[in-house]
Short mmCIF file of C-alpha atoms and ligand atoms in Angstrom, two decimals:
data_model
loop_
_atom_site.label_atom_id
_atom_site.label_comp_id
_atom_site.label_asym_id
_atom_site.label_seq_id
_atom_site.Cartn_x
_atom_site.Cartn_y
_atom_site.Cartn_z
CA MET A 1 1.15 -8.76 12.02
CA ARG A 2 0.75 -5.42 14.47
CA ILE A 3 0.39 -2.38 11.71
CA ASP A 4 -0.29 1.15 13.97
CA ILE A 5 -1.75 4.19 12.05
CA VAL A 6 -0.85 7.74 13.02
CA THR A 7 -3.49 10.23 11.52
CA ILE A 8 -5.20 13.18 12.52
CA PHE A 9 -8.58 11.25 10.85
CA PRO A 10 -8.98 8.01 12.30
CA SER A 11 -12.14 6.55 11.98
CA PHE A 12 -10.94 6.95 7.33
CA PHE A 13 -9.22 3.77 8.52
CA ASP A 14 -12.81 2.05 10.17
CA VAL A 15 -13.76 0.58 6.93
CA LEU A 16 -10.89 -1.77 7.03
CA ASP A 17 -12.67 -3.36 9.39
CA LEU A 18 -15.08 -4.69 6.18
CA SER A 19 -13.88 -7.03 3.65
CA LEU A 20 -11.26 -9.82 3.03
CA LEU A 21 -8.62 -7.99 5.78
CA GLY A 22 -11.37 -7.32 8.58
CA ARG A 23 -11.75 -11.24 9.19
CA ALA A 24 -8.26 -11.03 8.64
CA ARG A 25 -8.66 -8.99 12.17
CA GLY A 26 -11.20 -11.50 13.30
CA ALA A 27 -9.09 -14.06 12.78
CA GLY A 28 -6.24 -12.57 14.59
CA ILE A 29 -3.71 -12.70 11.53
CA LEU A 30 -3.49 -8.57 11.61
CA ASP A 31 -3.57 -6.25 14.43
CA VAL A 32 -4.07 -2.75 13.00
CA ARG A 33 -4.82 0.17 14.92
CA ALA A 34 -5.49 3.51 13.75
CA HIS A 35 -4.34 6.50 16.58
CA ASP A 36 -5.15 10.14 16.68
CA LEU A 37 -2.67 12.45 16.26
CA ARG A 38 -3.90 15.00 18.22
CA ASP A 39 -4.28 12.89 20.94
CA PHE A 40 -0.61 14.07 21.74
CA ALA A 41 -0.89 17.44 21.06
CA HIS A 42 -1.47 19.72 24.57
CA ASP A 43 -2.84 22.84 24.33
CA ARG A 44 -6.43 23.80 23.96
CA HIS A 45 -7.06 23.73 20.24
CA ARG A 46 -5.21 20.11 19.86
CA THR A 47 -3.02 22.08 17.11
CA VAL A 48 -0.44 20.06 14.87
CA ASP A 49 0.45 22.40 12.71
CA ASP A 50 2.05 25.40 12.00
CA THR A 51 3.55 28.06 9.44
CA PRO A 52 6.93 26.83 7.29
CA TYR A 53 10.37 28.17 8.48
CA GLY A 54 11.44 30.06 5.34
CA GLY A 55 8.00 31.29 4.60
CA GLY A 56 5.95 29.72 1.91
CA ALA A 57 2.49 28.50 1.19
CA GLY A 58 0.79 26.21 3.26
CA MET A 59 1.48 24.37 6.68
CA VAL A 60 3.90 21.77 7.98
CA MET A 61 3.19 19.19 11.30
CA LYS A 62 4.62 20.16 14.37
CA PRO A 63 7.48 18.23 15.70
CA GLU A 64 6.37 17.44 19.23
CA PRO A 65 3.46 15.59 19.03
CA TRP A 66 4.04 13.40 16.26
CA GLY A 67 7.36 12.46 19.12
CA GLU A 68 4.86 11.75 21.49
CA ALA A 69 2.64 9.36 19.17
CA LEU A 70 5.92 7.78 17.62
CA ASP A 71 7.81 7.00 20.73
CA ASP A 72 4.21 5.62 22.08
CA VAL A 73 3.72 3.18 19.16
CA LEU A 74 7.25 2.50 18.36
CA SER A 75 8.13 1.68 21.86
CA SER A 76 5.85 -1.60 21.71
CA GLY A 77 7.25 -5.02 19.67
CA ASP A 78 10.80 -5.13 18.32
CA ASP A 79 12.53 -3.50 15.60
CA PRO A 80 9.08 -1.95 14.09
CA LEU A 81 9.34 -0.16 10.69
CA LEU A 82 7.86 3.27 10.65
CA ILE A 83 6.81 4.07 7.06
CA VAL A 84 5.68 7.65 5.82
CA PRO A 85 3.66 8.06 3.01
CA SER A 86 5.03 10.78 0.67
CA PRO A 87 5.24 11.96 -2.62
CA ALA A 88 8.73 12.37 -2.53
CA GLY A 89 9.61 8.75 -1.47
CA GLU A 90 10.99 5.31 -3.02
CA PRO A 91 8.17 4.06 -5.61
CA PHE A 92 5.55 1.12 -3.83
CA THR A 93 6.11 -1.92 -5.51
CA GLN A 94 4.59 -5.17 -5.78
CA ALA A 95 8.05 -6.05 -4.12
CA ILE A 96 8.34 -3.90 -1.48
CA ALA A 97 4.82 -4.95 -0.82
CA ARG A 98 6.46 -8.47 -0.49
CA GLU A 99 8.89 -8.11 1.39
CA LEU A 100 7.04 -5.45 3.86
CA SER A 101 4.20 -8.60 3.96
CA ALA A 102 7.33 -10.85 6.03
CA GLU A 103 7.82 -7.37 8.86
CA THR A 104 5.95 -8.22 12.92
CA HIS A 105 4.95 -4.49 12.97
CA ILE A 106 4.79 -1.42 10.58
CA ALA A 107 3.83 2.04 12.62
CA PHE A 108 2.46 4.76 9.01
CA ALA A 109 2.95 8.50 9.90
CA CYS A 110 0.16 9.88 8.00
CA GLY A 111 1.15 13.36 7.13
CA ARG A 112 -1.18 16.51 5.64
CA TYR A 113 0.23 20.06 4.73
CA GLU A 114 2.66 20.15 3.14
CA GLY A 115 4.76 17.40 5.52
CA ILE A 116 6.30 16.82 8.64
CA ASP A 117 8.60 18.86 9.99
CA GLN A 118 11.92 16.78 8.88
CA ARG A 119 13.49 16.51 12.14
CA VAL A 120 11.03 14.09 12.94
CA ILE A 121 12.21 11.64 10.60
CA ASP A 122 15.65 12.37 10.70
CA GLU A 123 14.99 11.82 14.70
CA TYR A 124 13.35 8.05 13.91
CA SER A 125 16.00 7.50 11.24
CA SER A 126 18.82 7.88 13.90
CA ARG A 127 16.75 4.88 15.71
CA GLY A 128 15.39 2.30 14.17
CA ARG A 129 14.34 1.69 10.73
CA VAL A 130 12.43 4.75 8.63
CA ARG A 131 11.12 4.19 4.84
CA LEU A 132 9.73 7.12 3.14
CA LEU A 133 7.30 5.57 0.14
CA SER A 134 5.49 6.78 -3.00
CA LEU A 135 2.18 5.44 -4.51
CA GLY A 136 3.04 7.49 -7.53
CA ASP A 137 4.34 10.75 -9.30
CA TYR A 138 0.71 12.25 -8.12
CA VAL A 139 -0.31 14.32 -5.35
CA LEU A 140 -2.80 13.16 -2.63
CA ASN A 141 -3.83 15.97 -0.01
CA GLY A 142 -2.58 13.68 2.77
CA GLY A 143 -0.78 10.27 3.34
CA GLU A 144 -4.05 8.70 4.57
CA VAL A 145 -5.24 7.53 0.78
CA ALA A 146 -1.95 6.04 0.41
CA VAL A 147 -1.64 3.77 3.98
CA MET A 148 -4.92 2.21 2.79
CA ALA A 149 -3.54 0.88 -0.30
CA MET A 150 -0.13 -0.30 0.89
CA ILE A 151 -1.88 -1.64 3.69
CA GLU A 152 -4.24 -3.56 1.19
CA ALA A 153 -1.55 -4.50 -0.93
CA ILE A 154 0.73 -6.12 2.11
CA GLY A 155 -2.01 -7.66 4.05
CA ARG A 156 -2.84 -9.68 1.66
CA LEU A 157 0.09 -11.24 0.89
CA ILE A 158 0.15 -12.35 4.81
CA PRO A 159 -0.48 -16.49 4.56
CA GLY A 160 -3.96 -17.20 6.05
CA VAL A 161 -5.27 -13.52 4.59
CA VAL A 162 -6.00 -14.62 0.98
CA GLY A 163 -8.13 -18.03 0.79
CA ASN A 164 -6.47 -19.45 -2.60
CA PRO A 165 -2.90 -18.48 -2.12
CA GLU A 166 -2.67 -19.78 -5.99
CA SER A 167 -4.90 -16.81 -6.98
CA LEU A 168 -1.78 -14.70 -5.84
CA VAL A 169 1.23 -15.72 -8.55
CA GLU A 170 -0.65 -15.43 -11.55
CA GLU A 171 -1.36 -11.34 -10.86
CA SER A 172 -0.38 -8.22 -12.71
CA HIS A 173 3.44 -7.56 -11.42
CA GLU A 174 3.84 -10.84 -9.63
CA ASP A 175 5.90 -12.19 -12.15
CA GLY A 176 7.00 -8.21 -13.75
CA LEU A 177 4.99 -8.50 -16.22
CA LEU A 178 0.88 -7.38 -16.65
CA GLU A 179 -1.89 -9.97 -15.85
CA TYR A 180 -3.65 -11.87 -19.18
CA PRO A 181 -7.36 -11.39 -19.48
CA SER A 182 -10.26 -13.35 -17.77
CA TYR A 183 -13.26 -15.06 -19.11
CA THR A 184 -16.15 -17.07 -17.39
CA LYS A 185 -19.52 -18.55 -18.10
CA PRO A 186 -21.45 -17.95 -20.63
CA ALA A 187 -19.12 -18.76 -23.64
CA SER A 188 -20.74 -16.16 -25.94
CA TRP A 189 -22.42 -12.95 -24.71
CA ARG A 190 -23.97 -10.12 -26.90
CA ASP A 191 -21.80 -12.11 -29.53
CA ARG A 192 -18.55 -12.07 -28.14
CA GLU A 193 -17.08 -15.03 -27.96
CA VAL A 194 -14.71 -16.50 -25.02
CA PRO A 195 -11.53 -17.29 -27.08
CA ALA A 196 -11.67 -20.96 -28.78
CA VAL A 197 -8.01 -21.68 -27.06
CA LEU A 198 -9.29 -21.23 -23.05
CA LEU A 199 -12.09 -23.26 -23.93
CA SER A 200 -10.22 -26.23 -25.59
CA GLY A 201 -8.69 -27.69 -22.60
CA ASN A 202 -5.34 -28.36 -24.01
CA HIS A 203 -3.34 -26.82 -21.08
CA GLY A 204 -0.13 -26.05 -22.78
CA ALA A 205 -2.00 -24.01 -25.33
CA ILE A 206 -4.10 -22.30 -22.46
CA ALA A 207 -0.28 -21.13 -21.22
CA GLU A 208 0.76 -20.08 -23.79
CA TRP A 209 -2.08 -17.87 -25.23
CA ARG A 210 -2.25 -16.27 -21.76
CA ARG A 211 1.50 -16.21 -21.57
CA ALA A 212 1.05 -14.13 -25.26
CA ARG A 213 -1.63 -11.61 -24.53
CA GLN A 214 0.55 -10.67 -21.15
CA ILE A 215 3.18 -9.68 -23.35
CA GLU A 216 1.39 -7.95 -25.41
CA ARG A 217 -0.60 -6.20 -22.73
CA THR A 218 2.59 -4.67 -21.32
CA ALA A 219 3.83 -3.87 -24.48
CA ALA A 220 0.94 -1.49 -25.04
CA VAL A 221 0.45 -0.09 -21.95
CA ARG A 222 3.81 -0.40 -19.84
CA PRO A 223 6.76 -0.77 -22.12
CA ASP A 224 8.71 0.05 -19.09
CA LEU A 225 8.53 -3.18 -17.73
CA LEU A 226 9.55 -5.23 -20.60
CA PRO A 227 13.24 -6.67 -20.12
CA PRO A 228 15.59 -4.88 -23.07
CA ASP A 229 15.56 -8.09 -25.18
CA ASP A 230 13.10 -10.98 -25.59
CA SER A 231 15.24 -13.24 -23.34
CA ARG A 232 11.48 -14.59 -21.57
CA PRO A 233 11.32 -18.11 -21.74
CL1 6GU B 1 2.55 8.30 -0.48
N1 6GU B 1 1.70 10.63 0.07
C1 6GU B 1 0.79 12.34 -0.77
N2 6GU B 1 0.40 12.68 0.13
N3 6GU B 1 0.55 12.24 -1.72
C2 6GU B 1 1.33 11.38 -2.45
C3 6GU B 1 1.81 10.09 -1.81
C4 6GU B 1 1.71 9.56 -1.37
N4 6GU B 1 1.85 9.15 -3.28
C5 6GU B 1 1.76 9.72 -4.47
N5 6GU B 1 0.99 10.83 -3.87
#
């Protein structure tokens, strides 16, 4: 998968060289490129923002640098998907991450200030696929942290990025519930014992116990994720 990121802070994404995703980049599974929006601004101060029409606080990102940058990164590849991180977008979920992990080319447009001139969104929506995605109901100063989270969530679902694909299926949100608690050795730590069922070797009992803990946890902190009736197997 090819990923382009347009941002005024390209070095923010240097950390993608580390860890799991860094290895995927080294192995040629992921091709991530961060581009400096200011390279597409041609005045002496490389200006990317201006005051909002209609008044109001803050600054809005100018359309011209965005147009040049996005024409550039979207020109290669077939049917690239443009993602604009925005608190006004649809909620980014595990299901969306899984869907996006099948894309061949994603470009992220990281806005700062009060956002990007709406005509940029309208222009690329008329020419191709655009999605506005939000990390959650709170406000970040810019799209960079949101894009980092999305790249990690999407990237680890690309085949070959996570060594053991089995480890992906029993996680929170993959089956619609929060994950069960995990334990490792020693069996006793500061007088706290690992639940006996996990030491029993009884796989049926273990699966049943884990499912019960998943439902219990989900009911306690995320009741919105539970189905209205208890129709689960
Ligand atoms: Cl995607 N961007 C910004 N700037 N703030 C956010 C967000 C995104 N998601 C939640 N808050």
